[in-house]
PDB file of C-alpha atoms in Angstrom:
ATOM      1  CA  ALA A   1      12.125 -14.923  37.599  1.00 64.00           C
ATOM      2  CA  ALA A   2       9.901 -17.715  37.175  1.00 75.00           C
ATOM      3  CA  GLY A   3      11.123 -20.615  35.119  1.00 90.00           C
ATOM      4  CA  VAL A   4       9.415 -23.597  33.360  1.00 94.00           C
ATOM      5  CA  ILE A   5       8.504 -26.015  36.029  1.00 95.00           C
ATOM      6  CA  GLN A   6       8.324 -29.685  35.232  1.00 97.00           C
ATOM      7  CA  SER A   7       6.984 -32.405  37.292  1.00 97.00           C
ATOM      8  CA  PRO A   8       7.659 -34.958  38.545  1.00 97.00           C
ATOM      9  CA  ARG A   9      11.479 -34.630  38.600  1.00 95.00           C
ATOM     10  CA  HIS A  10      12.068 -38.319  38.508  1.00 96.00           C
ATOM     11  CA  LEU A  11       9.669 -41.080  37.691  1.00 97.00           C
ATOM     12  CA  ILE A  12      10.071 -44.996  37.931  1.00 98.00           C
ATOM     13  CA  LYS A  13       7.593 -47.078  36.140  1.00 97.00           C
ATOM     14  CA  GLU A  14       7.347 -50.703  35.029  1.00 97.00           C
ATOM     15  CA  LYS A  15       6.790 -51.896  31.418  1.00 97.00           C
ATOM     16  CA  ARG A  16       3.414 -51.541  30.213  1.00 97.00           C
ATOM     17  CA  GLU A  17       2.454 -49.026  32.772  1.00 97.00           C
ATOM     18  CA  THR A  18       1.414 -45.373  31.905  1.00 98.00           C
ATOM     19  CA  ALA A  19       3.074 -42.213  32.916  1.00 98.00           C
ATOM     20  CA  THR A  20       2.176 -38.493  32.967  1.00 98.00           C
ATOM     21  CA  LEU A  21       4.511 -35.718  32.857  1.00 98.00           C
ATOM     22  CA  LYS A  22       3.440 -31.965  33.682  1.00 98.00           C
ATOM     23  CA  CYS A  23       4.902 -28.876  32.372  1.00 97.00           C
ATOM     24  CA  TYR A  24       4.103 -25.281  33.488  1.00 96.00           C
ATOM     25  CA  PRO A  25       5.408 -22.805  31.196  1.00 94.00           C
ATOM     26  CA  ILE A  26       6.691 -19.344  31.875  1.00 92.00           C
ATOM     27  CA  PRO A  27       3.805 -16.987  32.354  1.00 91.00           C
ATOM     28  CA  ARG A  28       2.653 -15.353  29.135  1.00 86.00           C
ATOM     29  CA  HIS A  29       4.612 -17.630  26.969  1.00 88.00           C
ATOM     30  CA  ASP A  30       2.287 -19.031  24.366  1.00 85.00           C
ATOM     31  CA  THR A  31       4.143 -22.072  23.002  1.00 88.00           C
ATOM     32  CA  VAL A  32       5.107 -25.139  24.662  1.00 92.00           C
ATOM     33  CA  TYR A  33       7.502 -27.935  23.335  1.00 92.00           C
ATOM     34  CA  TRP A  34       8.335 -31.299  24.492  1.00 95.00           C
ATOM     35  CA  TYR A  35      11.749 -32.934  23.918  1.00 95.00           C
ATOM     36  CA  GLN A  36      13.055 -36.625  24.720  1.00 96.00           C
ATOM     37  CA  GLN A  37      16.728 -36.945  25.530  1.00 96.00           C
ATOM     38  CA  GLY A  38      17.868 -40.710  25.532  1.00 95.00           C
ATOM     39  CA  PRO A  39      21.039 -41.555  27.455  1.00 92.00           C
ATOM     40  CA  GLY A  40      23.952 -40.055  25.706  1.00 90.00           C
ATOM     41  CA  GLN A  41      21.644 -38.741  22.977  1.00 93.00           C
ATOM     42  CA  ASP A  42      20.690 -35.134  21.911  1.00 93.00           C
ATOM     43  CA  PRO A  43      17.489 -33.719  22.674  1.00 93.00           C
ATOM     44  CA  GLN A  44      14.842 -34.936  20.162  1.00 93.00           C
ATOM     45  CA  PHE A  45      11.709 -32.868  19.519  1.00 91.00           C
ATOM     46  CA  LEU A  46       8.402 -34.586  20.208  1.00 94.00           C
ATOM     47  CA  ILE A  47       5.649 -32.167  19.996  1.00 93.00           C
ATOM     48  CA  SER A  48       4.663 -28.693  20.446  1.00 91.00           C
ATOM     49  CA  PHE A  49       1.557 -26.461  21.180  1.00 91.00           C
ATOM     50  CA  TYR A  50       0.728 -22.884  20.252  1.00 87.00           C
ATOM     51  CA  GLU A  51      -2.189 -21.197  21.954  1.00 87.00           C
ATOM     52  CA  LYS A  52      -3.394 -24.588  23.235  1.00 88.00           C
ATOM     53  CA  MET A  53      -3.548 -26.063  19.718  1.00 90.00           C
ATOM     54  CA  GLN A  54      -0.918 -28.712  18.513  1.00 90.00           C
ATOM     55  CA  SER A  55       1.422 -26.811  16.264  1.00 85.00           C
ATOM     56  CA  ASP A  56       3.932 -29.292  15.183  1.00 85.00           C
ATOM     57  CA  LYS A  57       4.916 -33.003  15.811  1.00 88.00           C
ATOM     58  CA  GLY A  58       8.211 -34.641  15.411  1.00 89.00           C
ATOM     59  CA  SER A  59       9.219 -38.144  16.305  1.00 85.00           C
ATOM     60  CA  ILE A  60       6.715 -38.787  19.112  1.00 92.00           C
ATOM     61  CA  PRO A  61       5.511 -42.357  19.302  1.00 94.00           C
ATOM     62  CA  ASP A  62       1.760 -43.200  18.829  1.00 95.00           C
ATOM     63  CA  ARG A  63       1.773 -44.661  22.412  1.00 97.00           C
ATOM     64  CA  PHE A  64       2.438 -40.974  23.544  1.00 97.00           C
ATOM     65  CA  SER A  65      -0.058 -38.098  23.670  1.00 96.00           C
ATOM     66  CA  ALA A  66       0.037 -34.534  24.979  1.00 96.00           C
ATOM     67  CA  GLN A  67      -2.249 -31.463  25.296  1.00 95.00           C
ATOM     68  CA  GLN A  68      -2.129 -28.168  26.409  1.00 95.00           C
ATOM     69  CA  PHE A  69      -4.737 -26.781  28.920  1.00 94.00           C
ATOM     70  CA  SER A  70      -6.529 -23.515  29.538  1.00 93.00           C
ATOM     71  CA  ASP A  71      -4.163 -22.293  31.937  1.00 92.00           C
ATOM     72  CA  TYR A  72      -1.502 -23.126  29.392  1.00 92.00           C
ATOM     73  CA  HIS A  73       0.009 -26.030  31.233  1.00 95.00           C
ATOM     74  CA  SER A  74       1.009 -29.073  29.235  1.00 97.00           C
ATOM     75  CA  GLU A  75       0.899 -32.819  29.951  1.00 98.00           C
ATOM     76  CA  LEU A  76       2.575 -35.534  28.262  1.00 98.00           C
ATOM     77  CA  ASN A  77       1.086 -38.979  28.438  1.00 98.00           C
ATOM     78  CA  MET A  78       2.892 -41.994  27.857  1.00 98.00           C
ATOM     79  CA  SER A  79       1.103 -45.470  27.691  1.00 97.00           C
ATOM     80  CA  SER A  80       2.469 -48.884  27.219  1.00 97.00           C
ATOM     81  CA  LEU A  81       5.825 -47.972  28.469  1.00 98.00           C
ATOM     82  CA  GLU A  82       8.690 -49.645  26.929  1.00 97.00           C
ATOM     83  CA  LEU A  83      12.316 -49.848  28.313  1.00 97.00           C
ATOM     84  CA  GLY A  84      13.290 -47.529  25.572  1.00 96.00           C
ATOM     85  CA  ASP A  85      11.292 -44.896  26.799  1.00 97.00           C
ATOM     86  CA  SER A  86      13.703 -44.300  29.640  1.00 97.00           C
ATOM     87  CA  ALA A  87      14.950 -40.763  29.006  1.00 97.00           C
ATOM     88  CA  LEU A  88      15.137 -37.219  30.229  1.00 97.00           C
ATOM     89  CA  TYR A  89      12.125 -35.454  29.092  1.00 97.00           C
ATOM     90  CA  PHE A  90      12.378 -31.803  28.600  1.00 96.00           C
ATOM     91  CA  CYS A  91       9.483 -29.289  28.325  1.00 95.00           C
ATOM     92  CA  ALA A  92      10.447 -25.928  26.875  1.00 92.00           C
ATOM     93  CA  SER A  93       8.433 -22.755  26.360  1.00 90.00           C
ATOM     94  CA  SER A  94       8.693 -19.582  24.383  1.00 85.00           C
ATOM     95  CA  PHE A  95       6.884 -16.451  23.642  1.00 78.00           C
ATOM     96  CA  LEU A  96       5.887 -15.649  20.000  1.00 65.00           C
ATOM     97  CA  THR A  97       6.466 -18.701  18.213  1.00 56.00           C
ATOM     98  CA  GLY A  98       9.788 -18.511  16.220  1.00 52.00           C
ATOM     99  CA  ALA A  99      10.744 -15.150  17.700  1.00 56.00           C
ATOM    100  CA  GLY A 100      11.680 -15.974  21.028  1.00 59.00           C
ATOM    101  CA  GLU A 101      14.353 -18.430  22.766  1.00 72.00           C
ATOM    102  CA  LEU A 102      13.420 -21.452  24.263  1.00 79.00           C
ATOM    103  CA  PHE A 103      13.626 -21.663  27.995  1.00 86.00           C
ATOM    104  CA  PHE A 104      13.852 -25.259  29.091  1.00 90.00           C
ATOM    105  CA  GLY A 105      12.715 -26.919  32.287  1.00 93.00           C
ATOM    106  CA  GLU A 106      14.918 -28.935  34.348  1.00 92.00           C
ATOM    107  CA  GLY A 107      13.618 -32.140  32.864  1.00 95.00           C
ATOM    108  CA  SER A 108      11.825 -35.063  34.118  1.00 97.00           C
ATOM    109  CA  ARG A 109      13.879 -38.133  34.267  1.00 96.00           C
ATOM    110  CA  LEU A 110      11.675 -41.406  33.559  1.00 97.00           C
ATOM    111  CA  THR A 111      13.176 -44.678  34.133  1.00 97.00           C
ATOM    112  CA  VAL A 112      11.036 -47.924  33.028  1.00 97.00           C
ATOM    113  CA  LEU A 113      12.017 -51.074  34.534  1.00 96.00           C
TER     114      LEU A 113
ATOM    115  CA  ALA B   1      15.486 -30.673   6.276  1.00 78.00           C
ATOM    116  CA  GLN B   2      17.860 -29.251   9.102  1.00 87.00           C
ATOM    117  CA  LYS B   3      20.948 -30.653  10.295  1.00 94.00           C
ATOM    118  CA  VAL B   4      23.449 -29.724  13.013  1.00 96.00           C
ATOM    119  CA  THR B   5      26.898 -31.248  13.013  1.00 97.00           C
ATOM    120  CA  GLN B   6      29.243 -31.230  15.992  1.00 97.00           C
ATOM    121  CA  ALA B   7      32.083 -33.161  14.754  1.00 95.00           C
ATOM    122  CA  GLN B   8      33.785 -33.144  18.056  1.00 97.00           C
ATOM    123  CA  THR B   9      32.321 -35.920  20.362  1.00 96.00           C
ATOM    124  CA  GLU B  10      34.685 -35.277  23.323  1.00 97.00           C
ATOM    125  CA  ILE B  11      37.340 -32.523  24.005  1.00 97.00           C
ATOM    126  CA  SER B  12      39.759 -32.847  27.014  1.00 97.00           C
ATOM    127  CA  VAL B  13      41.585 -29.700  28.133  1.00 97.00           C
ATOM    128  CA  VAL B  14      43.594 -28.702  31.205  1.00 97.00           C
ATOM    129  CA  GLU B  15      42.466 -25.838  33.055  1.00 97.00           C
ATOM    130  CA  LYS B  16      43.132 -22.362  31.605  1.00 97.00           C
ATOM    131  CA  GLU B  17      43.401 -23.671  28.190  1.00 97.00           C
ATOM    132  CA  ASP B  18      41.279 -22.091  25.259  1.00 97.00           C
ATOM    133  CA  VAL B  19      38.963 -24.345  23.755  1.00 98.00           C
ATOM    134  CA  THR B  20      36.708 -24.088  20.725  1.00 98.00           C
ATOM    135  CA  LEU B  21      33.671 -26.180  19.891  1.00 98.00           C
ATOM    136  CA  ASP B  22      32.684 -26.556  16.372  1.00 98.00           C
ATOM    137  CA  CYS B  23      29.147 -26.460  14.976  1.00 98.00           C
ATOM    138  CA  VAL B  24      28.311 -26.725  11.324  1.00 98.00           C
ATOM    139  CA  TYR B  25      24.699 -26.733  10.186  1.00 97.00           C
ATOM    140  CA  GLU B  26      22.604 -27.191   7.203  1.00 95.00           C
ATOM    141  CA  THR B  27      19.218 -25.473   6.452  1.00 91.00           C
ATOM    142  CA  ARG B  28      16.922 -24.626   3.493  1.00 89.00           C
ATOM    143  CA  ASP B  29      15.475 -21.685   5.628  1.00 85.00           C
ATOM    144  CA  THR B  30      16.723 -18.106   4.611  1.00 85.00           C
ATOM    145  CA  THR B  31      16.212 -17.105   8.185  1.00 85.00           C
ATOM    146  CA  TYR B  32      16.812 -19.069  11.342  1.00 88.00           C
ATOM    147  CA  TYR B  33      18.214 -19.161  14.847  1.00 87.00           C
ATOM    148  CA  LEU B  34      21.370 -20.803  16.309  1.00 91.00           C
ATOM    149  CA  PHE B  35      21.811 -21.543  19.734  1.00 92.00           C
ATOM    150  CA  TRP B  36      24.267 -23.081  22.259  1.00 94.00           C
ATOM    151  CA  TYR B  37      23.372 -24.775  25.262  1.00 94.00           C
ATOM    152  CA  LYS B  38      25.383 -26.191  28.112  1.00 95.00           C
ATOM    153  CA  GLN B  39      24.232 -29.504  29.828  1.00 95.00           C
ATOM    154  CA  PRO B  40      26.167 -30.035  33.255  1.00 93.00           C
ATOM    155  CA  PRO B  41      26.142 -33.497  34.895  1.00 90.00           C
ATOM    156  CA  SER B  42      23.002 -32.505  36.794  1.00 87.00           C
ATOM    157  CA  GLY B  43      21.162 -32.725  33.526  1.00 89.00           C
ATOM    158  CA  GLU B  44      19.334 -29.459  32.956  1.00 88.00           C
ATOM    159  CA  LEU B  45      19.687 -27.507  29.704  1.00 90.00           C
ATOM    160  CA  VAL B  46      21.265 -24.179  30.142  1.00 89.00           C
ATOM    161  CA  PHE B  47      20.881 -21.410  27.402  1.00 86.00           C
ATOM    162  CA  LEU B  48      24.127 -19.743  26.444  1.00 91.00           C
ATOM    163  CA  ILE B  49      23.313 -17.787  23.301  1.00 88.00           C
ATOM    164  CA  ARG B  50      20.889 -17.444  20.439  1.00 86.00           C
ATOM    165  CA  ARG B  51      21.991 -15.759  17.122  1.00 87.00           C
ATOM    166  CA  ASN B  52      19.603 -14.917  14.235  1.00 85.00           C
ATOM    167  CA  SER B  53      20.910 -15.674  10.704  1.00 88.00           C
ATOM    168  CA  PHE B  54      20.805 -12.015   9.597  1.00 85.00           C
ATOM    169  CA  ASP B  55      23.321 -10.894  12.332  1.00 82.00           C
ATOM    170  CA  GLU B  56      26.748 -12.239  11.669  1.00 81.00           C
ATOM    171  CA  GLN B  57      28.360 -10.068  14.382  1.00 81.00           C
ATOM    172  CA  ASN B  58      30.480 -12.161  16.699  1.00 83.00           C
ATOM    173  CA  GLU B  59      29.681 -11.954  20.287  1.00 84.00           C
ATOM    174  CA  ILE B  60      31.623 -11.972  23.456  1.00 85.00           C
ATOM    175  CA  SER B  61      30.336 -12.586  26.971  1.00 86.00           C
ATOM    176  CA  GLY B  62      32.823 -12.914  29.658  1.00 92.00           C
ATOM    177  CA  ARG B  63      35.200 -16.126  28.866  1.00 94.00           C
ATOM    178  CA  TYR B  64      32.606 -16.913  26.091  1.00 95.00           C
ATOM    179  CA  SER B  65      32.869 -16.008  22.503  1.00 94.00           C
ATOM    180  CA  TRP B  66      30.929 -16.948  19.264  1.00 93.00           C
ATOM    181  CA  ASN B  67      32.039 -17.005  15.615  1.00 94.00           C
ATOM    182  CA  PHE B  68      29.196 -17.019  13.458  1.00 94.00           C
ATOM    183  CA  GLN B  69      30.228 -17.597   9.623  1.00 93.00           C
ATOM    184  CA  LYS B  70      27.103 -17.671   7.405  1.00 92.00           C
ATOM    185  CA  SER B  71      29.480 -18.339   4.345  1.00 93.00           C
ATOM    186  CA  THR B  72      30.670 -21.661   5.962  1.00 95.00           C
ATOM    187  CA  SER B  73      27.506 -22.336   7.862  1.00 95.00           C
ATOM    188  CA  SER B  74      29.385 -22.478  10.924  1.00 96.00           C
ATOM    189  CA  PHE B  75      28.822 -21.190  14.433  1.00 96.00           C
ATOM    190  CA  ASN B  76      31.682 -22.034  16.751  1.00 97.00           C
ATOM    191  CA  PHE B  77      32.013 -21.527  20.361  1.00 96.00           C
ATOM    192  CA  THR B  78      35.146 -20.702  22.170  1.00 96.00           C
ATOM    193  CA  ILE B  79      35.755 -20.602  25.992  1.00 97.00           C
ATOM    194  CA  THR B  80      38.677 -18.588  26.814  1.00 96.00           C
ATOM    195  CA  ALA B  81      40.876 -19.592  30.066  1.00 97.00           C
ATOM    196  CA  SER B  82      38.771 -22.893  30.750  1.00 97.00           C
ATOM    197  CA  GLN B  83      37.787 -23.798  34.230  1.00 97.00           C
ATOM    198  CA  VAL B  84      36.651 -27.076  35.832  1.00 96.00           C
ATOM    199  CA  VAL B  85      33.126 -25.894  36.262  1.00 96.00           C
ATOM    200  CA  ASP B  86      32.940 -25.615  32.211  1.00 97.00           C
ATOM    201  CA  SER B  87      32.973 -29.439  32.273  1.00 97.00           C
ATOM    202  CA  ALA B  88      29.629 -30.306  30.495  1.00 97.00           C
ATOM    203  CA  VAL B  89      28.020 -31.423  27.333  1.00 97.00           C
ATOM    204  CA  TYR B  90      27.469 -28.463  24.977  1.00 98.00           C
ATOM    205  CA  PHE B  91      24.884 -28.636  22.172  1.00 97.00           C
ATOM    206  CA  CYS B  92      24.545 -26.445  19.228  1.00 96.00           C
ATOM    207  CA  ALA B  93      20.948 -26.201  17.894  1.00 93.00           C
ATOM    208  CA  LEU B  94      19.367 -24.674  15.005  1.00 91.00           C
ATOM    209  CA  SER B  95      15.728 -23.385  14.658  1.00 85.00           C
ATOM    210  CA  GLY B  96      13.686 -22.040  11.734  1.00 76.00           C
ATOM    211  CA  LEU B  97      11.647 -19.034  11.900  1.00 67.00           C
ATOM    212  CA  SER B  98       8.692 -20.469   9.829  1.00 60.00           C
ATOM    213  CA  ASN B  99       5.624 -21.362  11.808  1.00 49.00           C
ATOM    214  CA  THR B 100       6.266 -24.853  10.972  1.00 51.00           C
ATOM    215  CA  ASN B 101       9.857 -25.091  12.159  1.00 53.00           C
ATOM    216  CA  ALA B 102       9.808 -22.444  14.891  1.00 55.00           C
ATOM    217  CA  GLY B 103      11.005 -23.868  18.246  1.00 66.00           C
ATOM    218  CA  LYS B 104      11.324 -27.240  16.672  1.00 76.00           C
ATOM    219  CA  SER B 105      15.162 -27.141  17.204  1.00 85.00           C
ATOM    220  CA  THR B 106      17.450 -29.561  15.735  1.00 90.00           C
ATOM    221  CA  PHE B 107      20.239 -30.429  18.078  1.00 93.00           C
ATOM    222  CA  GLY B 108      23.755 -31.600  17.253  1.00 96.00           C
ATOM    223  CA  ASP B 109      24.966 -34.586  18.961  1.00 95.00           C
ATOM    224  CA  GLY B 110      26.565 -32.624  21.612  1.00 97.00           C
ATOM    225  CA  THR B 111      30.293 -32.149  22.603  1.00 98.00           C
ATOM    226  CA  THR B 112      31.511 -33.465  25.762  1.00 97.00           C
ATOM    227  CA  LEU B 113      33.898 -31.098  27.283  1.00 98.00           C
ATOM    228  CA  THR B 114      36.225 -32.110  30.374  1.00 97.00           C
ATOM    229  CA  VAL B 115      38.281 -29.614  31.905  1.00 97.00           C
ATOM    230  CA  LYS B 116      41.080 -31.132  34.147  1.00 97.00           C
ATOM    231  CA  PRO B 117      42.456 -29.192  36.974  1.00 95.00           C
TER     232      PRO B 117
END
C-alpha cells in the first residue's frame, strides 16, 4: 500500500539559507500534518491542512510557511535557517480529520551548519 | 490543554523479560484518541495502536498488549518476552476529536527501551 512520501530524506543547509520539504500524502487522505522532532525530543506539531486550507497551527516559527496544493501534496518552506532548525521533520496524513489515525512519512532530516 | 507524561525516560531489560511502558495523559476533551508509536534507531515513526476514549477494552497483538484505564487516565503498553529488535524509543500520544484538535497529536517525551541479548 502507498505510504506518505517525503522528500528529500536528508538535507544540509547553511545558516540563513532556505529549505523546502515536500510531502505526498496517502491517496484520498484529506489532511496533512507537519511535525518537527529535534534531537532527543518528541515530535512537535507545526501546522496542518484540511482540504488544502490551513486547519490548525502549532509552534511554527514565523520564518516557516507551508501550503497544500491542488494535488494534496504539501510543502514546508523554511527561511533564514538557524542552527536550532536542525531536526527531523515528519509529515503525516489522515482521512477524515479526527476520525482517522495518522500515517507518518519516514521524515526529512534537516541539518543546518 | 493536553498533556502526555511518560515518566520512564529509559528502560533497560534483558531479552525475554516482560516490560511495561507507562503513559498518563491529561485532556479536557470528552472524546479523544490515544496512540503508541515506535521509533527505531532508523528514525521513522511506526504506528502501533490507536484507542478511542469510549473503548476501554484492553487489546493484545502478539507480544504487545495495552491497558487503557480511563479512571486513572493511563494507557500503558506491555511487551511480553522482549526481543533485541524491540529496542527503540516509544512514544505515547493523545489527539482530540474536535476539529481544532484532530490530528494535532500531543506526544509524550518518549521512553527509550533497550533490550539486551
